[in-house]
Amino acid sequence: MIQSTKKRSQKAGLLPGTLVHIGERLEERSKITVINYGTEEFSRVEVKTPEECMPLKGKSNVCWIDVTGIHEGETIEKIGRLFNLHPLLLEDIMNTDQRPKMEVYGDYLFIVLKMLFYDEKEKSAIMEQISVVLGTDYVLSFQEKESNIFNPLLEHLKNDKGRIRKMGADYLIYSLIDMIIDNYFLILEKLGERVDNLEVQLITSPKTETLKSIQKLKREMIFLRRSVWPLREVINSMERGESPLIQSSTYVYLRDIYDHTIQAIDTIETYRDMLSGMLDIYLSSVSYKLNEVMKVLTIVATIFIPLTFIVGLYGMNFEFMPELKWPWGYPFVLLLMLVIGLTMLYYFKRKKWF
Amino acid sequence: MIQSTKKRSQKAGLLPGTLVHIGERLEERSKITVINYGTEEFSRVEVKTPEECMPLKGKSNVCWIDVTGIHEGETIEKIGRLFNLHPLLLEDIMNTDQRPKMEVYGDYLFIVLKMLFYDEKEKSAIMEQISVVLGTDYVLSFQEKESNIFNPLLEHLKNDKGRIRKMGADYLIYSLIDMIIDNYFLILEKLGERVDNLEVQLITSPKTETLKSIQKLKREMIFLRRSVWPLREVINSMERGESPLIQSSTYVYLRDIYDHTIQAIDTIETYRDMLSGMLDIYLSSVSYKLNEVMKVLTIVATIFIPLTFIVGLYGMNFEFMPELKWPWGYPFVLLLMLVIGLTMLYYFKRKKWF
Amino acid sequence: MIQSTKKRSQKAGLLPGTLVHIGERLEERSKITVINYGTEEFSRVEVKTPEECMPLKGKSNVCWIDVTGIHEGETIEKIGRLFNLHPLLLEDIMNTDQRPKMEVYGDYLFIVLKMLFYDEKEKSAIMEQISVVLGTDYVLSFQEKESNIFNPLLEHLKNDKGRIRKMGADYLIYSLIDMIIDNYFLILEKLGERVDNLEVQLITSPKTETLKSIQKLKREMIFLRRSVWPLREVINSMERGESPLIQSSTYVYLRDIYDHTIQAIDTIETYRDMLSGMLDIYLSSVSYKLNEVMKVLTIVATIFIPLTFIVGLYGMNFEFMPELKWPWGYPFVLLLMLVIGLTMLYYFKRKKWF
Amino acid sequence: MIQSTKKRSQKAGLLPGTLVHIGERLEERSKITVINYGTEEFSRVEVKTPEECMPLKGKSNVCWIDVTGIHEGETIEKIGRLFNLHPLLLEDIMNTDQRPKMEVYGDYLFIVLKMLFYDEKEKSAIMEQISVVLGTDYVLSFQEKESNIFNPLLEHLKNDKGRIRKMGADYLIYSLIDMIIDNYFLILEKLGERVDNLEVQLITSPKTETLKSIQKLKREMIFLRRSVWPLREVINSMERGESPLIQSSTYVYLRDIYDHTIQAIDTIETYRDMLSGMLDIYLSSVSYKLNEVMKVLTIVATIFIPLTFIVGLYGMNFEFMPELKWPWGYPFVLLLMLVIGLTMLYYFKRKKWF
Amino acid sequence: MIQSTKKRSQKAGLLPGTLVHIGERLEERSKITVINYGTEEFSRVEVKTPEECMPLKGKSNVCWIDVTGIHEGETIEKIGRLFNLHPLLLEDIMNTDQRPKMEVYGDYLFIVLKMLFYDEKEKSAIMEQISVVLGTDYVLSFQEKESNIFNPLLEHLKNDKGRIRKMGADYLIYSLIDMIIDNYFLILEKLGERVDNLEVQLITSPKTETLKSIQKLKREMIFLRRSVWPLREVINSMERGESPLIQSSTYVYLRDIYDHTIQAIDTIETYRDMLSGMLDIYLSSVSYKLNEVMKVLTIVATIFIPLTFIVGLYGMNFEFMPELKWPWGYPFVLLLMLVIGLTMLYYFKRKKWF
């Protein structure tokens, strides 16, 4: 399950601006990769300390520095000093309990996003934070953990000398966000399959576990919604041209990922509606079953209780009970009971009880 | 049922701008029809390749190129190159999992809409995407599959030399949208009939299938709403004069279809409210029935349990039970039981149990 | 019941601008009345064809042409030509399935409203459409059927030489709308009485019919809301001074009917809230009754089942059952059963079951 | 209970501007009090006819004319003529079925508010309307009935020569509204006590009356909300400086009562939420009780039904039943039944049924 | 539990501007602490009367006067006079039943906030009000009761000569708010633990107390929401630069605490959603249990009732019952009953009743 709250409380009592990592530690050590590319050149180097980055930052179009593992305050701080980043921004990078947001600082732009992965074992979505800084000719990205989500992009940057190599840092940012959002649909489809499975299960054999699965999935939708919904605002404000760092030619691409975000939100809402409907069906099928059980009990009891009364009647030990001496008494009573039983069956049949 | 999600995931990991068809393949081969018309002339030619279109594009008022079948990336790309369309726009045409939207590009306007059809076999609505490009003197339309929805319009264009032949491409776009929306009401009426049928069924013989039909119809309303609701915004922004491609004389027509869209949304909302009310009635009628069943059981059991006790009492084998020897014992016990039974019946009658 | 959808589908496939009457035909033939009035004069003439209107249109302050019966396309079209009305406007007049709206055309203003009547037989509200066109010195009104709702106004116009005769056409429009809205309150009071009656019925003898009445009334509220709610926007935009046809001195009157509309909407919302609360009470009273029934069954069964066991015990035919031979066996068993019965009664009493 | 709708229907068919009193007649005769005050002087005179007011209107800072009883159309009309008030305004004063609102007329301002009182007998809130007109140097107030709500203010005006005597008519208006809103909290506390009492009752002994009380209180909240909510907008628009009649130095006071209004709305919303929660608890406690009742029945029946079968078995009259002749048959059967009974009890214990 | 309403009613009938303490008296006597700091100096003095403050107000950067205990009207009034504060502001300080708000007065700014503490005994959140006044070079803070929430800040001010000593009064205000909001997360985590505990309890052993705990926690969420939600607006309006007292360099910090507020609101909303989901699970598990109980009863009763009838049949005392004389009668009846019993068990098994 997507975790609900991180141990943010460890920050209470600390002064603002103190760098504390909030969230699980997902990597042993931070890893820094420096990628330089332009129309003609492409290079990719892994370095050990932030200080090694600066000499590598070439004069090519764009320099992309990707940091995986964000629990080392020192590393983050050094990078912050190298690129002259605001202390609050560094605090936000290390705090994985952020809402997606965009902030405009003087000569750079800061974006926080959520990446989604699917945990096949737990059968639930995992959420990770990625923080991105966009400068005039550089992009910094901070991921909680190494992932292969950007590999196709790297492959393309390396081999293809096409459009992307000519475009600026803002197009790189767009490409990153586009890949993250495309990945959302992968997760949504997996969850969609689970919704469909639950629906089948609900119709064939509703159990109390089905209800718990519905509730669990419903809550996962709440968490997903919380991480996708603010994205809408983020991309919207990027598109509204609030920063000179984003060229107007990139706007059409931003509008495109804006549409995808809306599509993702729509899908989540639809799943939520479906799950609510399934809850109604579950509850009503429980009521329906109770009804069925009661009918069986009522039919059996209502037929046999009067009959049992009659046989009890002739089991009484009164000395003066003339019927007991009649030779046809016994067959007559048997007949009487048969008539009573059939009448009742007919009555229930007419009431459509079975 | 209207499908909930298309296999959009196949796009994850691909770079933006890659042309991939998302959705079911509904046509064998794409078909291209070129229609030219003006005050005096009208021509309609079917061509095989996009390249054949350009020479046909006459000097008359409007050239309408209608493409049915959108799964052939190559065809779409060629048309895109001929009319100088943006790659993202072409991507959107091939992706049938779009929300209705309008986008303003420099010298053309791009509109995505949903067409509704009614599948008589499945008794549910089918949704198809139509993308329309409006240029200064041309209109491109891309449908998933051939349909006869625009036949009356074609007939009119061919025979009538009236208003529509004199009007520009924007009036053609309006006519197309108007026909699509008029078609919505056909679908809504079919669904309305099903709502009415369900209501009758609910009152006469509510079954657990009734509940499932209500839920199915309710979900169909959710999907319809999702495809009609954004249309409101689309037409609204066309009307607000965001593009010089739409002449101000066309605004009054756009306002008209805007009203129709609101009307369609209203109808969908009303059906949803009705279906919710029906769910309440279903659940309460299940409760009511349980109540009825319980009453029958309780009346029968409550009357006969004490009587059975009495007959059991005189079935005991004690040697010293004076009543058993009384000559009037048996008739007296019969009378006693009659009195008890009638008293109980009276009690239940007064409690209005039957 | 207010009808949910009109057969709008007959328009599908027709070109925009085609005049088709949508809705029930409520009048045999259209009737046209021409009323001319000014500070000094007043005349009222019934004519047969639209052509006869024009010569009657005097030079007095205001000419009001009232048309009842809107199914004759030809008549509507002729009037349209005489007053130079837009074809879409004529289409809207004949389509009774419109939302209330106001549209500003160059030199006239078009308003569509709903009138409410109460059908005493069906005990439900009936809705009719009235379309009004406001020109510089004329008012056209199109009603579905003749009604006496405007009689007091006509009476006043005829006899009184006061304010209204001096005012322009916009004041006449205001007076018409005011009378229509005042009429809403008549209907709302009738519906309010039914809500009150239902509430009494719910407390004294809730039946499954009560539930259906609640649902029916709730749906009527939905339809009423749909026809009153847009009125708010209509009057609001009239008041915002969007047209030079409405003099600023009329604004204070428009604000007044705006308040009345809000009041009507408030009343409808309150009724809806009340009906929802009644649904809750109904459902809970059904649960409560089930509880009561179960208690009676449980008390009777729980007391007598053990007693029946005891009498069964001493009805066994074992040869060696010493109790059966004791002279005090029978009285002792009777006493034992009395004690058991009273203990149980005490237990239920303490549990507050009765 | 606060009445839901007043007999507004009596206005249907009347021309706008006709003065008709809508609501209950709460006073025998209208009473007019004229209060004049300035830095140095204070006078308070009761007059019988509106005409007597004008000579009394001194040259001091503020003249406050308070009218109690608003059913006499003639009186209202005379005052209207003296102060040159708009006919629609007079209509609104006499119609007690108004929403709180503020209207700006040329040189005066019209405010309608609701005053709340608590009826100790009916244990519910009573609502009364007060209309206030603010001119440059005068204030007119129209109450439905005499009340002592403004007595502290009058006392203060008479004795204290402080701030209020120096301030203008707008400060008087503020003081009136402040006193009315402070009074709301008195009512809200009384209702809050009832909510708390209901909660205690719900936990100790939930009855079907408790449910009805919850519903009644919930409806009262709906009515309160309707009369307090628009107040927010009223004060907001006064504060936004829409009228030169309100001096900017008064704005800070208006902001203060705006805060109080928000506070009152918040309190009402909280009570509504609490009452909704109580409804859930009630319904679930009914379900819970049914469960308890069923458990008792099931335990007793399930234990004794098999035992009764066994004793019935040995009550059969077959000639060849060897067990009946065994000397240990009877004790063995008793033991068998004891074992069965205890096993069942253990089973229910393990299932945590008691 | 957080108290719902304070005795605000004691203000009804009083003139505006009268200083009355509303809320519990949490401190014996007010305590005043004067803190002066600048780049080089730091001093902290406790004084007894407000008059002693003024001489202490040094020429250093910032003078922070912290008052704990706000029930002494005289003290508050004196401070108000010294700093020339508006009477309504003083009234607000003493009224602890305020919504969080910010008000801009000429040369100072007034902020009301809620502080949250966790009462370990009652296991619920406690809310206290803090009012802050921001002047050009001074900050006044008024707390209901002494707390150690600002101790880290004081420690830092004393020892560190870093950033905060150089910053102005607006940065101090920011630091105070930041500490208050960080504290919210401490409380939210405690409540989050209780939500998790309740969830476990719900699955293992749902009792009627569980329901009451859910409701109690849900209501606490309502109160928390009410005190955190307006904070959003407060910080937002500070950030929008409505006052020259806040330097633009502080905006980035305000944006940071704005994000934290949104995060806190999101967490509260999530808890509310989770609690609602738990309510559904509780209700459905009650239904489910009823179902289980009914099944046991029905199985036992349905099997034994027919068998009891059979043994009753052969307990009848008719003289002519041939079966009774057959030697194989008894074993045959036993076999018959065994067959009936097993058939029923098979039937229930197939219906998946156990």
Coordinates of N, CA, C and O in Angstrom, one line a residue, chain E residues 132-209:
Chain E
V132 N -1.0 37.2 17.2 CA 0.3 37.8 17.0 C 0.1 39.2 16.3 O -0.7 39.3 15.4
V133 N 0.8 40.2 16.8 CA 0.8 41.5 16.2 C 2.1 41.8 15.6 O 3.1 41.6 16.3
L134 N 2.2 42.2 14.3 CA 3.5 42.5 13.7 C 3.6 43.9 13.4 O 2.8 44.5 12.6
G135 N 4.5 44.6 14.1 CA 4.8 46.0 13.8 C 6.1 46.2 13.0 O 6.7 45.2 12.6
T136 N 6.5 47.4 12.7 CA 7.7 47.6 12.0 C 8.9 46.9 12.6 O 9.7 46.3 12.0
D137 N 9.1 47.1 13.9 CA 10.2 46.6 14.6 C 9.9 45.8 15.9 O 10.7 45.6 16.7
Y138 N 8.6 45.4 16.0 CA 8.2 44.7 17.2 C 7.2 43.6 16.8 O 6.6 43.7 15.8
V139 N 7.2 42.6 17.7 CA 6.2 41.5 17.5 C 5.6 41.3 18.9 O 6.3 41.2 19.9
L140 N 4.2 41.3 18.9 CA 3.5 40.9 20.2 C 2.9 39.6 20.0 O 2.3 39.3 19.0
S141 N 3.0 38.7 21.0 CA 2.3 37.4 20.9 C 1.5 37.2 22.2 O 2.0 37.4 23.3
F142 N 0.3 36.7 22.0 CA -0.6 36.5 23.2 C -1.0 35.0 23.2 O -1.7 34.6 22.3
Q143 N -0.5 34.2 24.2 CA -0.9 32.8 24.3 C -1.8 32.6 25.4 O -1.8 33.3 26.4
E144 N -2.7 31.6 25.3 CA -3.6 31.3 26.4 C -2.9 30.8 27.6 O -3.3 31.0 28.8
K145 N -1.7 30.1 27.4 CA -1.1 29.4 28.5 C 0.4 29.2 28.1 O 0.7 29.3 27.0
E146 N 1.2 29.1 29.2 CA 2.7 29.0 28.9 C 2.9 27.6 28.2 O 2.3 26.6 28.5
S147 N 3.7 27.6 27.2 CA 4.1 26.3 26.5 C 5.5 26.3 26.2 O 6.2 27.4 26.2
N148 N 6.1 25.2 25.8 CA 7.5 25.1 25.5 C 7.7 25.0 24.0 O 8.8 24.6 23.5
I149 N 6.7 25.4 23.2 CA 6.8 25.1 21.8 C 7.8 26.0 21.1 O 8.4 25.7 20.2
F150 N 8.0 27.3 21.7 CA 9.0 28.2 21.1 C 10.4 28.1 21.7 O 11.2 28.9 21.3
N151 N 10.6 27.2 22.6 CA 11.9 27.1 23.3 C 13.0 26.9 22.3 O 14.1 27.6 22.4
P152 N 12.9 26.0 21.3 CA 14.1 25.9 20.4 C 14.4 27.2 19.7 O 15.6 27.5 19.5
L153 N 13.4 28.0 19.4 CA 13.6 29.2 18.7 C 14.3 30.2 19.6 O 15.3 30.9 19.2
L154 N 13.9 30.2 20.9 CA 14.6 31.1 21.9 C 16.1 30.7 22.0 O 17.0 31.6 22.1
E155 N 16.3 29.4 22.1 CA 17.6 28.9 22.3 C 18.5 29.4 21.1 O 19.6 29.8 21.3
H156 N 17.9 29.3 19.9 CA 18.6 29.6 18.7 C 18.9 31.1 18.6 O 20.0 31.6 18.3
L157 N 17.9 31.9 19.0 CA 18.1 33.4 19.0 C 19.2 33.8 20.0 O 20.0 34.7 19.7
K158 N 19.3 33.1 21.1 CA 20.3 33.4 22.1 C 21.7 33.0 21.6 O 22.6 33.9 21.7
N159 N 21.9 31.8 21.1 CA 23.2 31.3 20.8 C 23.7 31.7 19.4 O 24.9 32.1 19.2
D160 N 22.9 31.5 18.5 CA 23.3 31.7 17.1 C 23.3 33.2 16.7 O 22.3 33.9 17.0
K161 N 24.3 33.6 16.1 CA 24.3 35.0 15.6 C 24.0 35.0 14.1 O 24.3 36.0 13.4
G162 N 23.5 33.9 13.6 CA 23.3 33.7 12.2 C 22.2 34.5 11.6 O 21.9 35.6 12.1
R163 N 21.6 33.9 10.5 CA 20.6 34.6 9.7 C 19.5 35.3 10.6 O 19.2 36.5 10.4
I164 N 18.9 34.6 11.5 CA 17.7 35.1 12.1 C 17.9 36.4 12.9 O 17.1 37.3 12.9
R165 N 19.1 36.6 13.4 CA 19.4 37.8 14.2 C 19.5 39.0 13.2 O 19.3 40.1 13.6
K166 N 19.8 38.7 12.0 CA 19.9 39.8 11.0 C 18.6 40.2 10.4 O 18.4 41.3 9.9
M167 N 17.7 39.2 10.4 CA 16.4 39.4 9.8 C 15.5 40.3 10.6 O 15.7 40.4 11.8
G168 N 14.4 40.8 10.0 CA 13.5 41.7 10.7 C 12.4 40.9 11.4 O 12.4 39.7 11.6
A169 N 11.4 41.7 11.8 CA 10.3 41.2 12.6 C 9.5 40.2 11.8 O 8.9 39.2 12.3
D170 N 9.4 40.4 10.5 CA 8.6 39.6 9.7 C 9.1 38.1 9.6 O 8.4 37.2 9.6
Y171 N 10.5 38.0 9.7 CA 11.1 36.7 9.7 C 10.8 36.0 11.0 O 10.6 34.8 11.0
L172 N 10.7 36.8 12.1 CA 10.4 36.2 13.4 C 8.9 35.6 13.3 O 8.7 34.5 13.8
I173 N 8.0 36.4 12.8 CA 6.7 35.9 12.6 C 6.6 34.6 11.8 O 6.0 33.6 12.2
Y174 N 7.4 34.6 10.7 CA 7.4 33.4 9.9 C 7.9 32.2 10.7 O 7.4 31.1 10.7
S175 N 9.0 32.4 11.5 CA 9.6 31.3 12.3 C 8.5 30.8 13.3 O 8.4 29.6 13.6
L176 N 7.8 31.8 13.9 CA 6.7 31.3 14.9 C 5.7 30.5 14.2 O 5.3 29.4 14.7
I177 N 5.2 30.9 13.1 CA 4.2 30.2 12.3 C 4.7 28.8 11.9 O 4.1 27.8 12.0
D178 N 6.0 28.8 11.4 CA 6.6 27.6 11.0 C 6.6 26.5 12.1 O 6.3 25.4 11.9
M179 N 6.9 27.0 13.3 CA 7.0 26.1 14.5 C 5.6 25.6 14.8 O 5.5 24.4 15.2
I180 N 4.6 26.4 14.7 CA 3.3 26.0 15.1 C 2.8 24.9 14.1 O 2.2 23.9 14.5
I181 N 3.1 25.2 12.8 CA 2.6 24.2 11.8 C 3.4 22.9 11.9 O 2.8 21.8 11.8
D182 N 4.7 23.0 12.1 CA 5.5 21.7 12.3 C 4.9 20.9 13.4 O 4.8 19.7 13.4
N183 N 4.4 21.6 14.5 CA 3.8 20.9 15.6 C 2.5 20.2 15.2 O 2.1 19.2 15.8
Y184 N 1.8 20.8 14.2 CA 0.6 20.1 13.7 C 0.8 18.7 13.3 O 0.1 17.8 13.5
F185 N 2.0 18.5 12.7 CA 2.3 17.1 12.1 C 2.5 16.1 13.3 O 2.2 15.0 13.1
L186 N 3.1 16.6 14.4 CA 3.2 15.8 15.6 C 1.8 15.3 16.0 O 1.6 14.1 16.2
I187 N 0.9 16.2 16.1 CA -0.5 15.8 16.5 C -1.1 14.9 15.4 O -1.7 13.9 15.8
L188 N -0.9 15.2 14.2 CA -1.5 14.4 13.1 C -1.0 13.0 13.1 O -1.7 12.0 12.9
E189 N 0.3 12.9 13.5 CA 0.8 11.5 13.5 C 0.2 10.7 14.7 O -0.1 9.5 14.5
K190 N 0.0 11.4 15.8 CA -0.6 10.7 16.9 C -2.0 10.2 16.5 O -2.5 9.1 16.8
L191 N -2.8 11.1 15.9 CA -4.1 10.8 15.5 C -4.1 9.7 14.4 O -4.9 8.8 14.4
G192 N -3.0 9.8 13.6 CA -2.9 8.7 12.5 C -2.6 7.4 13.2 O -3.2 6.3 12.7
E193 N -1.9 7.3 14.2 CA -1.7 6.0 14.9 C -3.0 5.5 15.5 O -3.3 4.3 15.4
R194 N -3.8 6.4 16.0 CA -5.1 6.0 16.5 C -6.0 5.4 15.4 O -6.7 4.5 15.6
V195 N -5.9 6.1 14.2 CA -6.7 5.6 13.1 C -6.2 4.2 12.7 O -7.1 3.3 12.5
D196 N -4.9 4.0 12.7 CA -4.4 2.7 12.4 C -4.8 1.6 13.4 O -5.2 0.5 13.0
N197 N -4.7 2.0 14.7 CA -5.2 1.1 15.7 C -6.6 0.7 15.6 O -7.0 -0.5 15.7
L198 N -7.4 1.7 15.3 CA -8.9 1.4 15.1 C -9.1 0.5 14.0 O -10.0 -0.4 14.0
E199 N -8.3 0.6 12.9 CA -8.5 -0.2 11.7 C -8.2 -1.7 12.1 O -8.9 -2.6 11.7
V200 N -7.1 -1.9 12.8 CA -6.7 -3.3 13.3 C -7.9 -3.8 14.1 O -8.4 -4.9 13.9
Q201 N -8.3 -3.0 15.1 CA -9.4 -3.4 16.0 C -10.7 -3.8 15.2 O -11.4 -4.7 15.5
L202 N -10.9 -3.0 14.1 CA -12.1 -3.2 13.3 C -12.1 -4.6 12.6 O -13.1 -5.3 12.5
I203 N -10.9 -5.0 12.2 CA -10.8 -6.3 11.5 C -10.8 -7.5 12.4 O -11.4 -8.5 12.2
T204 N -10.1 -7.3 13.6 CA -10.0 -8.4 14.5 C -11.3 -8.6 15.3 O -11.9 -9.7 15.4
S205 N -11.7 -7.5 16.0 CA -12.9 -7.7 16.8 C -13.8 -6.4 16.9 O -13.7 -5.6 17.8
P206 N -14.6 -6.2 15.9 CA -15.4 -5.0 15.8 C -16.5 -5.0 16.9 O -17.2 -6.0 17.0
K207 N -16.5 -4.0 17.7 CA -17.5 -3.9 18.7 C -18.2 -2.6 18.5 O -17.8 -1.7 17.7
T208 N -19.3 -2.4 19.3 CA -20.0 -1.1 19.2 C -19.2 0.0 19.7 O -19.4 1.2 19.3
E209 N -18.2 -0.3 20.6 CA -17.3 0.8 21.0 C -16.4 1.3 19.9 O -16.0 2.5 19.8

